[in-house]
Short mmCIF file of C-alpha atoms and ligand atoms in Angstrom, two decimals:
data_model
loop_
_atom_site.label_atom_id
_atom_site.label_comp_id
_atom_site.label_asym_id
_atom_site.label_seq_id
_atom_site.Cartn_x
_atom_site.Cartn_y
_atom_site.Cartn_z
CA UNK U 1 0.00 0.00 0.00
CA UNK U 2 1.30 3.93 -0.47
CA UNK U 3 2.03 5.66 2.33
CA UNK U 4 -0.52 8.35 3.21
CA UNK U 5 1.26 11.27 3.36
CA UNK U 6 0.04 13.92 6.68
CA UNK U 7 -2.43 16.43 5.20
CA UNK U 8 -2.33 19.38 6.85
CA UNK U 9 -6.20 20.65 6.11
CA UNK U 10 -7.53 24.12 5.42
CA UNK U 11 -9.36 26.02 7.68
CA UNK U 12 -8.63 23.43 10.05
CA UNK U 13 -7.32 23.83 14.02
CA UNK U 14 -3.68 22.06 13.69
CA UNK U 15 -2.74 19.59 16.36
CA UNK U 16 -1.07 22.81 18.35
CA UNK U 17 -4.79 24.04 18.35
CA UNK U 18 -3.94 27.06 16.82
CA UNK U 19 -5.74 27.90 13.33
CA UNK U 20 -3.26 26.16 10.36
CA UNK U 21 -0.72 28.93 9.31
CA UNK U 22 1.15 28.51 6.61
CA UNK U 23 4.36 30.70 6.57
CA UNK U 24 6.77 32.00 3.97
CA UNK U 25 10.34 33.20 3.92
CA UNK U 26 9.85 36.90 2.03
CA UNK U 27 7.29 39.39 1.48
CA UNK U 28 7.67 40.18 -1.99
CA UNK U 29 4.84 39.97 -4.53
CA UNK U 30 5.50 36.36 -5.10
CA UNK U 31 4.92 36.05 -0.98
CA UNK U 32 2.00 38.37 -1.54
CA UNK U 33 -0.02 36.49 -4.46
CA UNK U 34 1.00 33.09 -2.20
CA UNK U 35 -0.52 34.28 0.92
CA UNK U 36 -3.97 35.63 -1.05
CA UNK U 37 -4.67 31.59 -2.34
CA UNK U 38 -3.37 30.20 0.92
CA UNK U 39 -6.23 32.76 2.61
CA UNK U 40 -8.69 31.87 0.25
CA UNK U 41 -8.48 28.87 0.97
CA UNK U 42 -9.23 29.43 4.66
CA UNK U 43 -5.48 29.23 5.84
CA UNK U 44 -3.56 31.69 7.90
CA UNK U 45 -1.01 33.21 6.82
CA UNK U 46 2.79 34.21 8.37
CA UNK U 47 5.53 36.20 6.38
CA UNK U 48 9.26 36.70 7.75
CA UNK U 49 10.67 39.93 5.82
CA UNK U 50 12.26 42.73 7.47
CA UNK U 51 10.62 45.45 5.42
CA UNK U 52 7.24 46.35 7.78
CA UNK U 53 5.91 47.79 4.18
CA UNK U 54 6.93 44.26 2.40
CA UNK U 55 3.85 43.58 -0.58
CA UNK U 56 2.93 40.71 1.72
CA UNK U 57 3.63 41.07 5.26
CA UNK U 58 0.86 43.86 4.78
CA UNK U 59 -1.75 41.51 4.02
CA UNK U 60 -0.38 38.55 6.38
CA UNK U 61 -2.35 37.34 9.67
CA UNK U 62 1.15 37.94 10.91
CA UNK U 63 4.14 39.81 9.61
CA UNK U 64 8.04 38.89 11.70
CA UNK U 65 10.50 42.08 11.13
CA UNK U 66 13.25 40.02 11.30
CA UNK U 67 16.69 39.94 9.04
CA UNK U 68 16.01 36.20 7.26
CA UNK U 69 19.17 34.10 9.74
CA UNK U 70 17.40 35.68 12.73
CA UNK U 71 17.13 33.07 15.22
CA UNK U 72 14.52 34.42 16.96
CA UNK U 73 12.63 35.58 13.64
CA UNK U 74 12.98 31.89 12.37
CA UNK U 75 11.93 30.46 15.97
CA UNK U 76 9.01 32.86 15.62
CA UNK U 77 8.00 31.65 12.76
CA UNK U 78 8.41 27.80 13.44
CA UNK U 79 6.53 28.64 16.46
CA UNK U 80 3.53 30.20 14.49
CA UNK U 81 3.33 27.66 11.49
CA UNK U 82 2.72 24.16 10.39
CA UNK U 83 4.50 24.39 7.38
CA UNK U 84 7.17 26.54 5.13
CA UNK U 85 7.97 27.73 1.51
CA UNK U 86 10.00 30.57 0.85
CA UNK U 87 9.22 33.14 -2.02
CA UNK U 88 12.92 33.87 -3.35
CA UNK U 89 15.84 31.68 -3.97
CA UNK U 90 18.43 33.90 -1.79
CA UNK U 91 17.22 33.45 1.17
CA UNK U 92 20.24 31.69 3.03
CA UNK U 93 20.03 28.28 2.89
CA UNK U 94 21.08 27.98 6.27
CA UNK U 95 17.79 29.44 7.88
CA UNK U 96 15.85 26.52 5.62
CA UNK U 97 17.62 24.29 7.34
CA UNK U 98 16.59 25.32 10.47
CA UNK U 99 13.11 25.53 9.80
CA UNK U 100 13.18 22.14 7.87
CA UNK U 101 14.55 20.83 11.37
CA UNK U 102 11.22 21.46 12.85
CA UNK U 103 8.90 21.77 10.76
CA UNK U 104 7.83 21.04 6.84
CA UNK U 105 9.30 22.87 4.64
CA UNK U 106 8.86 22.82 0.58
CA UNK U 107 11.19 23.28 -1.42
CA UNK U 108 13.91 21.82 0.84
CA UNK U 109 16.82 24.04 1.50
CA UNK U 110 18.59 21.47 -0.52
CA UNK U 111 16.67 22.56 -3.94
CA UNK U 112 16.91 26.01 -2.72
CA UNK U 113 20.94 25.97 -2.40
CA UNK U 114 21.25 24.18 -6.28
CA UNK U 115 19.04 27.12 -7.83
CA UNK U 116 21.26 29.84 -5.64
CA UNK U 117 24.67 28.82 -7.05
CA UNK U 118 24.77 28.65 -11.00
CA UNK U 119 28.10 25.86 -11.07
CA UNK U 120 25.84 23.48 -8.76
CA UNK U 121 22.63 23.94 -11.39
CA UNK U 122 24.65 23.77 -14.52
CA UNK U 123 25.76 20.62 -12.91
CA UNK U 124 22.03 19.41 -12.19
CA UNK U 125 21.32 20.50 -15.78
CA UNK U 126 24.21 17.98 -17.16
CA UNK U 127 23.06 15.48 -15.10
CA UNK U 128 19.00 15.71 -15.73
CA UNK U 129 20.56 16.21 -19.45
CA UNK U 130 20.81 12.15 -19.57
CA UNK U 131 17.43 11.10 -19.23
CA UNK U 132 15.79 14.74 -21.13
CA UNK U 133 18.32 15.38 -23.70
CA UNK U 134 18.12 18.72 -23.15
CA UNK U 135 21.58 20.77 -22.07
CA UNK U 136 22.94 23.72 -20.80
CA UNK U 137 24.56 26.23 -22.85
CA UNK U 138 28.08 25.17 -23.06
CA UNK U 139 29.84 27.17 -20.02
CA UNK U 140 32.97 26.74 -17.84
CA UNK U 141 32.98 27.52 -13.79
CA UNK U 142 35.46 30.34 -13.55
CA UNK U 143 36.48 30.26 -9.85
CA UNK U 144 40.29 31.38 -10.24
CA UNK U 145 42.69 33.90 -12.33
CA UNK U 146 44.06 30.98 -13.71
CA UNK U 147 40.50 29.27 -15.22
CA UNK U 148 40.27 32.87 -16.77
CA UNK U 149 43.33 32.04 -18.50
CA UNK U 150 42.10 28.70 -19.29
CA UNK U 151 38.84 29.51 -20.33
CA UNK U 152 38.12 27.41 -24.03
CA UNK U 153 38.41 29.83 -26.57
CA UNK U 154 34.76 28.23 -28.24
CA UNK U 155 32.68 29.70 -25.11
CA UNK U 156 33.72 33.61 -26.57
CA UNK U 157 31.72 35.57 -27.53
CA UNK U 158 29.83 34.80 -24.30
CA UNK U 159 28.29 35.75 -21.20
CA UNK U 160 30.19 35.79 -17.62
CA UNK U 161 27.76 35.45 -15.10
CA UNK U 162 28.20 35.41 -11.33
CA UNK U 163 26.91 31.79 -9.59
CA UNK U 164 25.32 33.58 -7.37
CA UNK U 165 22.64 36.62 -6.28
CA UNK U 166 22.18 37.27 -10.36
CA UNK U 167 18.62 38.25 -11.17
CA UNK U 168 16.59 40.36 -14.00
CA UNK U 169 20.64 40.55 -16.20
CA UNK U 170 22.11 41.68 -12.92
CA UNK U 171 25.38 40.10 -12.10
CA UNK U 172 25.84 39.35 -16.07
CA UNK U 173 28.86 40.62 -18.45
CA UNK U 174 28.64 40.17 -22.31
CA UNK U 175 32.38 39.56 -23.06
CA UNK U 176 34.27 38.95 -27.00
CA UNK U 177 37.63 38.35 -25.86
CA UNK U 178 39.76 37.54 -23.25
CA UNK U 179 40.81 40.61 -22.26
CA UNK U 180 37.15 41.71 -21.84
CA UNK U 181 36.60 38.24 -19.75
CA UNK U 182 39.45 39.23 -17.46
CA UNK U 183 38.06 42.43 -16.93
CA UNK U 184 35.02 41.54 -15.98
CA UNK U 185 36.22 38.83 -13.65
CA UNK U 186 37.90 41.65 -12.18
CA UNK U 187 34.93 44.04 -11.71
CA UNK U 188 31.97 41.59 -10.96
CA UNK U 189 34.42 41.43 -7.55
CA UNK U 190 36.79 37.99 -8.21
CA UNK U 191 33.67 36.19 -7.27
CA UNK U 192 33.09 32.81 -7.78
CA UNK U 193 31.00 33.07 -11.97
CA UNK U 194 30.36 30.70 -14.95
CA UNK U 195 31.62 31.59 -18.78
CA UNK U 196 28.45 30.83 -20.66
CA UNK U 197 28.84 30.61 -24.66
CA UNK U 198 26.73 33.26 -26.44
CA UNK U 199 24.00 31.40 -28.10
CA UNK U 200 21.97 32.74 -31.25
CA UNK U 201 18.47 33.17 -29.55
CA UNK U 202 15.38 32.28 -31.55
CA UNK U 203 12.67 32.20 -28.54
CA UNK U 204 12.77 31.87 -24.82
CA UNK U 205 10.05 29.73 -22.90
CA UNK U 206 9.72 28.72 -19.33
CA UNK U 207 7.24 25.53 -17.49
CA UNK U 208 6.40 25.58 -14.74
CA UNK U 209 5.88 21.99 -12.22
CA UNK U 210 4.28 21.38 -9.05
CA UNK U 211 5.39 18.27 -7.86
CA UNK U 212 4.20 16.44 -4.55
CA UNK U 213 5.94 14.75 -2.00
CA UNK U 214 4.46 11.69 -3.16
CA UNK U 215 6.57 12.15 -6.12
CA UNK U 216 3.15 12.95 -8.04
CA UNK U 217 4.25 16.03 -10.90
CA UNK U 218 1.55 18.02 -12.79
CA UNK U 219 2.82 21.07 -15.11
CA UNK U 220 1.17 23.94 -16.66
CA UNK U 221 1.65 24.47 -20.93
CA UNK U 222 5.24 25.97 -21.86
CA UNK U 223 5.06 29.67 -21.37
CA UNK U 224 6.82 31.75 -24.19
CA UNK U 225 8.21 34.85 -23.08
CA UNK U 226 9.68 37.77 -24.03
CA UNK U 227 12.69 40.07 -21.90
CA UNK U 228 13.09 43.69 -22.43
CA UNK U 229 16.96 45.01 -20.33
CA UNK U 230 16.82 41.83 -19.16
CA UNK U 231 13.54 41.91 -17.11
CA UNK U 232 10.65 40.16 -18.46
CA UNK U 233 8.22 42.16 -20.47
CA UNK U 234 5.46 39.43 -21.84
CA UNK U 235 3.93 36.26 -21.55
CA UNK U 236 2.43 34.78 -23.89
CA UNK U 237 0.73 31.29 -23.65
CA UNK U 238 -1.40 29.81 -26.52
CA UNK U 239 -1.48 26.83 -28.19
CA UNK U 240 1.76 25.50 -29.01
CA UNK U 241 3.93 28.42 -30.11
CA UNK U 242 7.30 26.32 -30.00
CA UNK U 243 7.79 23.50 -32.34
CA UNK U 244 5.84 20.59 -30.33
CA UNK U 245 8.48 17.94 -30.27
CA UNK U 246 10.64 20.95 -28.21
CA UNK U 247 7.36 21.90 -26.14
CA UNK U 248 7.13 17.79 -24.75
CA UNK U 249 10.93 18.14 -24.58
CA UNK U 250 11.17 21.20 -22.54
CA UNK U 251 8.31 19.62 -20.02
CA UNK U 252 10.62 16.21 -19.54
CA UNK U 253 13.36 18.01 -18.76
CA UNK U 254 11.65 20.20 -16.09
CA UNK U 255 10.46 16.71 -14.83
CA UNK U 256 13.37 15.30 -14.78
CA UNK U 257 15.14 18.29 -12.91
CA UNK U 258 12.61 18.15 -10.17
CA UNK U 259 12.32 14.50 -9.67
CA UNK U 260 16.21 14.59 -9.25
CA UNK U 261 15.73 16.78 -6.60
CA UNK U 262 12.89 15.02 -4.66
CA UNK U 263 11.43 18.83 -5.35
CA UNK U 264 8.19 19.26 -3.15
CA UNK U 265 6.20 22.46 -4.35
CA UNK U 266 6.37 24.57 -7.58
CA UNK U 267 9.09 24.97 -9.71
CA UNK U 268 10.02 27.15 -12.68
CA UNK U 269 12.54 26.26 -15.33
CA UNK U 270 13.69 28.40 -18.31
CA UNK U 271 14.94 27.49 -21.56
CA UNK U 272 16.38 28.67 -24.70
CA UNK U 273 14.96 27.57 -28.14
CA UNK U 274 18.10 28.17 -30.17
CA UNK U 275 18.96 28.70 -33.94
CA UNK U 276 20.93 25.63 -34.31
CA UNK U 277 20.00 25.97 -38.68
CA UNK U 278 17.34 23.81 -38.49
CA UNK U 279 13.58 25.33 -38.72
CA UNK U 280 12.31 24.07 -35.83
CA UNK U 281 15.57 24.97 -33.66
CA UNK U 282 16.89 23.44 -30.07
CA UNK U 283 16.10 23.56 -26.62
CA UNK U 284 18.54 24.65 -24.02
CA UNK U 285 17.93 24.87 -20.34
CA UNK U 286 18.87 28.25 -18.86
CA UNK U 287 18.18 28.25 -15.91
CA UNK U 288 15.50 27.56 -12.72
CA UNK U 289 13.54 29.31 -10.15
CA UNK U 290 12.50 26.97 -6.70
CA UNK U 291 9.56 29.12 -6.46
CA UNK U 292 6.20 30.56 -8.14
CA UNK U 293 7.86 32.59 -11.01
CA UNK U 294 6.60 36.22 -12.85
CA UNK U 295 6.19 33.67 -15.76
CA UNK U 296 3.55 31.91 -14.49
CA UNK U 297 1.12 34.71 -13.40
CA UNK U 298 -1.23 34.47 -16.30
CA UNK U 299 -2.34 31.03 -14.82
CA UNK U 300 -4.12 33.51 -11.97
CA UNK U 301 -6.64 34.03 -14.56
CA UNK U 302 -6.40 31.49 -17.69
CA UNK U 303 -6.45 28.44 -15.76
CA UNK U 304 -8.25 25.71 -13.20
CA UNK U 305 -5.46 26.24 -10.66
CA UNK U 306 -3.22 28.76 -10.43
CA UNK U 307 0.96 27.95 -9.58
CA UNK U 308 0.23 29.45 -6.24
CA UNK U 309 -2.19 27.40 -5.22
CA UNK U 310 -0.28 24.48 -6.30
CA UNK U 311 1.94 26.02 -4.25
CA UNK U 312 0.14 26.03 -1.28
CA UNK U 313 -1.48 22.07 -2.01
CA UNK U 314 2.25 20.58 -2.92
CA UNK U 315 3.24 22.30 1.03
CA UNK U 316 0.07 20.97 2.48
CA UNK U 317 -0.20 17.30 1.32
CA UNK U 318 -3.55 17.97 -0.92
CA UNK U 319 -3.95 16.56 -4.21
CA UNK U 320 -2.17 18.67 -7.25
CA UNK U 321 -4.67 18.69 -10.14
CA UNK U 322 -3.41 19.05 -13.51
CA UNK U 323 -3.86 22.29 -14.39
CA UNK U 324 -6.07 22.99 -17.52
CA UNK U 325 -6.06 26.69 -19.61
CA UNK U 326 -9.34 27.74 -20.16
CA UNK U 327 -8.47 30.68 -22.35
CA UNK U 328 -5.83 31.98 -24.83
CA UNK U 329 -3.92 34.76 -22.42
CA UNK U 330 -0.75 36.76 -22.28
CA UNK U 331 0.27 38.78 -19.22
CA UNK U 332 2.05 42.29 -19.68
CA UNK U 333 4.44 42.81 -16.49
CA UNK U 334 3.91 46.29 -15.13
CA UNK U 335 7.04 48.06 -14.33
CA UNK U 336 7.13 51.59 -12.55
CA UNK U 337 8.28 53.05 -15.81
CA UNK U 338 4.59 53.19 -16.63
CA UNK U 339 3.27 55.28 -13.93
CA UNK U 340 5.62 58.17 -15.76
CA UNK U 341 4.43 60.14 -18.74
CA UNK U 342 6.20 61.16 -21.88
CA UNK U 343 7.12 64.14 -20.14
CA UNK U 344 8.72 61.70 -17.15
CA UNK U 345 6.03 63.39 -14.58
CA UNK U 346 4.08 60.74 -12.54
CA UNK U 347 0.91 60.14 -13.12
CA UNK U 348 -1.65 57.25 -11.92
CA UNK U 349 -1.91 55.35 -15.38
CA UNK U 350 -5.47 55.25 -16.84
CA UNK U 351 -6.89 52.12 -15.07
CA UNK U 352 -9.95 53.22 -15.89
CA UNK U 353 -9.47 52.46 -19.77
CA UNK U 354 -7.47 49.58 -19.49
CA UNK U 355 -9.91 47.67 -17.00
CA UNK U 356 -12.98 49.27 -19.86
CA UNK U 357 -10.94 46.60 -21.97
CA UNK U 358 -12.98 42.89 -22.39
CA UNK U 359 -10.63 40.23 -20.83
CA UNK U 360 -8.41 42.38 -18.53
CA UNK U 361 -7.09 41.38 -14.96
CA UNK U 362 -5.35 43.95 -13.28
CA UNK U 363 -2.77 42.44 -10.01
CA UNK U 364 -0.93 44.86 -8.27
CA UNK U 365 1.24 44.63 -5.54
CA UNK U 366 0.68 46.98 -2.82
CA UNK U 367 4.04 48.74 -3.51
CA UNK U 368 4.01 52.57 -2.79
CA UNK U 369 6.26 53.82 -4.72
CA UNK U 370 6.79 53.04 -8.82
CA UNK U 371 10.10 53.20 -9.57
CA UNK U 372 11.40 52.81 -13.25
CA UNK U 373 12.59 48.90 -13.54
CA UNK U 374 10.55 48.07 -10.01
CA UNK U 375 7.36 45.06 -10.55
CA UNK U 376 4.65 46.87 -9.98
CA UNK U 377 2.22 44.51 -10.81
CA UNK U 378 1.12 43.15 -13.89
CA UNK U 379 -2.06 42.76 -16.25
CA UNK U 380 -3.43 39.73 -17.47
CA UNK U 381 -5.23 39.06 -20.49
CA UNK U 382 -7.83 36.34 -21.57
CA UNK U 383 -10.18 36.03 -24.01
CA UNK U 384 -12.02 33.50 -26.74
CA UNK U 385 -9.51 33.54 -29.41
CA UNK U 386 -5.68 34.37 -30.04
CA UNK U 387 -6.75 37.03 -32.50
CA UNK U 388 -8.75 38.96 -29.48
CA UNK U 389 -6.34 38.78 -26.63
CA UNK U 390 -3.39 40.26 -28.83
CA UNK U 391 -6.04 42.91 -30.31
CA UNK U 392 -6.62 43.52 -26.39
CA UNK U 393 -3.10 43.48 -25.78
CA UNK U 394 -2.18 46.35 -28.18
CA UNK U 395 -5.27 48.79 -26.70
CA UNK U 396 -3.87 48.20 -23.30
CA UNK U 397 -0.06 48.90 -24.29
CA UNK U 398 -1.26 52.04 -26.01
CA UNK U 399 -3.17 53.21 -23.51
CA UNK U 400 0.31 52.47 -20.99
CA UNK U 401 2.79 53.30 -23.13
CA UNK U 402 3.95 49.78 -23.59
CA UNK U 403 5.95 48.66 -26.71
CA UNK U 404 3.58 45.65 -28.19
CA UNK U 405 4.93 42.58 -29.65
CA UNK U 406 5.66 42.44 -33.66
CA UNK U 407 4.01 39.15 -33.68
CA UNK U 408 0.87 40.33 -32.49
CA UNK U 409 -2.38 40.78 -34.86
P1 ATP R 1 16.28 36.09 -14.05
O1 ATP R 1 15.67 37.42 -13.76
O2 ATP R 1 15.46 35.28 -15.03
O3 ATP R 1 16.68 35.32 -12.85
P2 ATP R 1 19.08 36.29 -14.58
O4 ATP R 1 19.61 37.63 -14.29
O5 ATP R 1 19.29 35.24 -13.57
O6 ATP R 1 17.57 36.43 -14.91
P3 ATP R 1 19.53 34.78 -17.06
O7 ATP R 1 18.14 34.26 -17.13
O8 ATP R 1 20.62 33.79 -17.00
O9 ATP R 1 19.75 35.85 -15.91
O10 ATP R 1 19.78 35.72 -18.31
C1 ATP R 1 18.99 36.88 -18.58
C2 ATP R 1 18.70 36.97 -20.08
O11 ATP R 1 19.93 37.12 -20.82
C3 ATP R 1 18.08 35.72 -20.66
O12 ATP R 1 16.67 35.70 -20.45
C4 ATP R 1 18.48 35.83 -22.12
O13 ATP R 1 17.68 36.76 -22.81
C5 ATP R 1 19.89 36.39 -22.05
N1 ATP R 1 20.89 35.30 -22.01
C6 ATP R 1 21.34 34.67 -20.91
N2 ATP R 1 22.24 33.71 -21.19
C7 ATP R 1 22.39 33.72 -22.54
C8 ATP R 1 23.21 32.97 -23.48
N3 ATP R 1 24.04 32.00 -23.08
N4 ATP R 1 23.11 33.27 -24.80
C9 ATP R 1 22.26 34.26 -25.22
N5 ATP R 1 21.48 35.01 -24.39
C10 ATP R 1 21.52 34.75 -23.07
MG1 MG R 2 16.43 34.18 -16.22
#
């Protein structure tokens, strides 16, 4: 017989007789959007994030102020909850450890530390690559002056990217030549980075998993998206808009990568479709997020479940359905840039039109102040056909002063 794995049931008294609190390490808007379907569900919620204006700790039954290794922030919160997930990969892997001592916590600080250190996922990636047939971009760990010196002259032009605390193209170096590469060893700090080769991008996609910790995976349709200054700028998720052999290839290898980790709980995993001559092209893993990601937003709206209420079932032992899209959708990521006009004075933008718009789901995140390049929010889109949700798409970039897609109708 399968074990029966310990539910831990909404709405419920836990065996501490308190009211079941599910907590989370962060208070972003990923923490935010997880609390709001752990609530709805009839959960209570508890954020640790020092910010007392963090997206999330505003809206959670309780909010700890504490730095994330706090002991008595993470006692706190073992002492308030009956199970953990964290919202961002950087918190230190140390604190999950702690709270995974005591108390359930998904992902497992394990997954956590392989998606905070790029040399210990490219080596996951290699690894997963055996059963998926899917690999990294070739790349070389550059830990040393002398593996800049001995860096294979086939991986220039490429990218030099720190292993660790990179996010949105921060932490990243294009580099042609050696000299360049030694420079930028030299002023990303000396710090520990991988040499990626430059590849000849057609498409990027991500997919998303939620697997249990019955081993059970379910996995939303590949998500194709588009990055503007290296922040992403659209979703877009319709029927099969990468080559299909690639689109069942890209959600093995996301399999794979979580069933080699015993991952419990969501997990994102980006790829590369790359211009390798042929028409259809080929798939390269990037790189993964042990979390909700901004990818996956539009499945608020356009599916049965979304990926943070998958989060919240995969933490709490209830089943993981496999999610279905109702609709066509795209989401449009809202950065602060658009609450500034042409003349760079700031404005509210005109919510009023855009929500007058058939289809549109506005999501924002509580923060107070837009600043250019800060998530605000985002907007997503649904509606009966492809045709409509781009049409509805290009009235609501116009009316924000968003660049729309050249693909669109
Ligand atoms: P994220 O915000 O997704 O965590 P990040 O800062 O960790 O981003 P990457 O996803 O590795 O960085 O890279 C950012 C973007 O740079 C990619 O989405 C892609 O557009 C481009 N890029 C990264 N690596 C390569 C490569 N090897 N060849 C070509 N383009 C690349
Ligand atoms: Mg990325």
């Amino acid at each position: 017989m399968k074990m029966k794995h310990h539910i831990l049931f909404p709405g419920a008294l836990s065996d501490r007789g308190q009211q079941m609190t599910l907590g989370v390490m962060g208070g972003g808007q990923l923490g935010r959007m997880f609390v709001q379907a752990a609530q709805a569900m009839g959960y209570f919620t508890a954020v640790l994030d020092p910010d007392p204006a963090s997206p999330a700790g505003r809206i959670s039954h309780y909010h700890i102020q504490t730095a994330y290794d706090d002991e008595q922030g993470l006692a706190q919160l073992m002492q308030r909850c009956d199970a953990i997930t964290t919202e961002f990969e950087n918190v230190p892997a140390g604190a999950l450890t702690t709270l995974g001592a005591h108390r359930p916590v998904a992902p497992a600080a394990s997954g956590v530390a392989v998606a905070q250190d790029r040399i210990k996922e490219k080596a996951l990636f290699v690894d997963a690559a055996s059963h998926s047939g899917v690999f990294p971009a070739p790349y070389a760990a550059i830990t040393s002056a002398e593996l800049v010196a001995a860096a294979p002259a086939d991986l220039l032009p490429g990218i030099l990217k720190t292993a660790r605390l990179g996010y949105d193209g921060k932490g990243q170096v294009r580099v042609s030549n050696r000299e360049e590469l030694s420079s930028a060893w030299e002023r990303l700090g000396r710090v520990p980075c991988v040499l990626e080769k430059l590849l000849p991008l057609k498409a990027e996609c991500s997919v998303i998993v939620a697997r249990g910790a019955d081993g059970a995976c379910v996995h939303f349709p590949v998500q194709h998206n588009v990055h503007r200054d290296g922040i992403l700028a659209v979703t877009e998720v319709y029927e099969p808009q990468i080559d299909v052999p690639l689109y069942q290839q890209a959600i093995t290898a996301t399999q794979w990568i979580a069933s080699q980790l015993h991952y419990v709980g969501v997990l994102c995993v980006e790829f590369f479709v790359v211009d390798d001559g042929s028409a259809e092209g080929a798939l390269v893993v990037n790189e993964m997020a042990p979390r909700p990601h901004n990818s996956g937003h539009y499945t608020q709206n356009a599916c049965s479940v979304s990926q943070f209420e998958l989060q919240v079932r995969a933490m709490t032992g209830l089943p993981l359905p496999t999610p279905r899209l109702h609709s066509p959708t795209l989401m449009l990521n809202l950065l602060g840039d658009v609450w500034f006009g042409a003349d760079g004075v700031m404005r509210s933008p005109a919510w009023d039109q855009v929500l007058a718009l058939a289809g549109t789901h506005l999501h924002l995140y509580g923060k107070l102040e837009a600043r250019v390049g800060r998530k605000m929010g985002h907007l997503n889109i649904t509606g009966a056909s492809v045709a409509e949700v781009q049409a509805t798409a290009r009235a609501a970039c116009a009316l924000l002063g968003l660049e729309p897609l050249s693909t669109w109708a």
